[in-house]
Amino acid sequence: MLLKIAVGCDHTGIEHLNELKKYLSEVSLEYGIEEVVELNGEDYPEVALSAANAVSSHTTDRAVLICGTGIGMCIAANKVKGIRAAVCNTPELAAISRKHNDSNIIAIGARLITPSLIPQIIEKWLSTDFEGGRHAERLNKISAVEENPLSLKYGKSGERLTIFDHPLIQHKVAMIRNKNTSVKDFRDLIQEITSLMVYEITRYLPTVPIKVETPLAITDAVACEGRSLAIVPIIRAGIGMVEGILQLIPNAKVGHIGLYRDTETLNPIEYYCKLPDDVNEREILILDPMLATGGSAVAGIELIKKHGGQKISFVCIIAAPEGITKVHEEHPDVHIYTATLDSHLNDHGYIVPGLGDAGDRLFGTE
Ligand code: RB5
């Protein structure tokens, strides 16, 4: 494989950088180095971030960065997704950073080593392969957090959890929490929040290429694939979210699930279920504004799976950690989307601080 390597330094590393460029041009044939790109910047953060961006976006394969210690370059580069930068001021560290960490950037400290050591460090770095195996598993744990920072807090669950931090969504959530918000406003806000969330939730809906005739020409365009989405509110509060989705996706099919809680066992019992015939082919969004204990969510998901549903997401407005854990224990394949995550459940199973009973507030039955 031909390699593109970015190089750069701050004011401390000019002499070392010259040595580095000289060495890379000498060994370019031996290591298949197709191109060495020199990156400039005002200080080490600019140089490191531009190199990291080039590696992360695959414009270049690897980078070697030089500052006083290597530390600043390394810290800055590691802020960028996909970067595994290591300070390597010895040939041994350069080799092990490849073997164990699959380093794609190394940083060198010009104040700590003489320029004459550069060829030995780079030689080890270019000639050593990543060992994979258990080291790859360790790196995967790091990339999982990079992909979804929530996995730090929720482990595996965090990989299938999206919490919306959009200011508009949070603004509207604050309004529905307010006990003085009227039934009409509450209903409108639930719809608006759902619409804003669905814009992101449907980001990966399948599309098909189509041709469109504009007043000027025929052009290529895309359309959402037909039969792609089904929404299934859990009666009754989930109904309040339906219009928010239909306004954007009027052709989505709507199923309904009715569950009530047995007053003795507190288990959810099914009393109604009507789903689209082709539910097995569709992306299914189960709707319920509150994910509290997770009992109804788990029962709803089970019911849909029993009818053949496969690609299921759960969409709520407020979730409690207890509900998220329960859903992911029983259904680790289900992605949970929530506008916000609250602190805990009280002794009656209500989300705190929450907003009270979403069904009552939607339909004025308090
Ligand atoms: C610059 O004086 C120095 O701080 C920088 O080159 C680098 O060592 C930072 O980590």
mmCIF file of N, CA and C and ligand atoms in Angstrom, residues 10-12 43-44 67-73 111, ligand 1:
data_model
loop_
_atom_site.group_PDB
_atom_site.id
_atom_site.type_symbol
_atom_site.label_atom_id
_atom_site.label_comp_id
_atom_site.label_asym_id
_atom_site.label_seq_id
_atom_site.Cartn_x
_atom_site.Cartn_y
_atom_site.Cartn_z
ATOM 1 N N ASP A 10 6.073 22.876 15.400
ATOM 2 C CA ASP A 10 5.926 24.266 15.845
ATOM 3 C C ASP A 10 7.321 24.899 15.853
ATOM 4 N N HIS A 11 7.458 26.058 16.508
ATOM 5 C CA HIS A 11 8.738 26.783 16.434
ATOM 6 C C HIS A 11 9.901 26.009 17.054
ATOM 7 N N THR A 12 9.610 24.999 17.879
ATOM 8 C CA THR A 12 10.694 24.274 18.549
ATOM 9 C C THR A 12 11.313 23.185 17.676
ATOM 10 N N ASP A 43 0.746 27.601 15.742
ATOM 11 C CA ASP A 43 1.298 26.969 16.946
ATOM 12 C C ASP A 43 0.954 25.481 16.888
ATOM 13 N N TYR A 44 1.409 24.731 17.928
ATOM 14 C CA TYR A 44 1.198 23.280 17.806
ATOM 15 C C TYR A 44 -0.268 22.848 17.677
ATOM 16 N N CYS A 67 6.885 18.928 18.426
ATOM 17 C CA CYS A 67 6.846 20.162 19.227
ATOM 18 C C CYS A 67 7.926 20.028 20.293
ATOM 19 N N GLY A 68 7.874 20.837 21.357
ATOM 20 C CA GLY A 68 8.947 20.788 22.348
ATOM 21 C C GLY A 68 9.077 19.418 23.010
ATOM 22 N N THR A 69 7.927 18.873 23.425
ATOM 23 C CA THR A 69 7.941 17.575 24.127
ATOM 24 C C THR A 69 7.248 16.467 23.347
ATOM 25 N N GLY A 70 6.389 16.837 22.413
ATOM 26 C CA GLY A 70 5.512 15.872 21.733
ATOM 27 C C GLY A 70 4.136 15.841 22.394
ATOM 28 N N ILE A 71 4.088 16.350 23.629
ATOM 29 C CA ILE A 71 2.837 16.198 24.401
ATOM 30 C C ILE A 71 1.694 17.052 23.832
ATOM 31 N N GLY A 72 1.985 18.315 23.555
ATOM 32 C CA GLY A 72 0.931 19.210 23.056
ATOM 33 C C GLY A 72 0.362 18.709 21.745
ATOM 34 N N MET A 73 1.237 18.309 20.830
ATOM 35 C CA MET A 73 0.781 17.791 19.534
ATOM 36 C C MET A 73 -0.122 16.584 19.754
ATOM 37 N N ARG A 111 12.767 19.064 22.220
ATOM 38 C CA ARG A 111 13.612 19.477 23.348
ATOM 39 C C ARG A 111 14.155 18.269 24.117
HETATM 40 C C1 RB5 B 1 6.207 25.416 23.151
HETATM 41 O O1 RB5 B 1 7.028 26.197 24.000
HETATM 42 C C2 RB5 B 1 5.933 24.085 23.796
HETATM 43 O O2 RB5 B 1 5.000 24.265 24.808
HETATM 44 C C3 RB5 B 1 5.409 23.141 22.749
HETATM 45 O O3 RB5 B 1 6.345 22.990 21.753
HETATM 46 C C4 RB5 B 1 5.117 21.738 23.206
HETATM 47 O O4 RB5 B 1 6.154 21.199 23.931
HETATM 48 C C5 RB5 B 1 3.836 21.514 23.866
HETATM 49 O O5 RB5 B 1 3.531 20.438 24.351
#
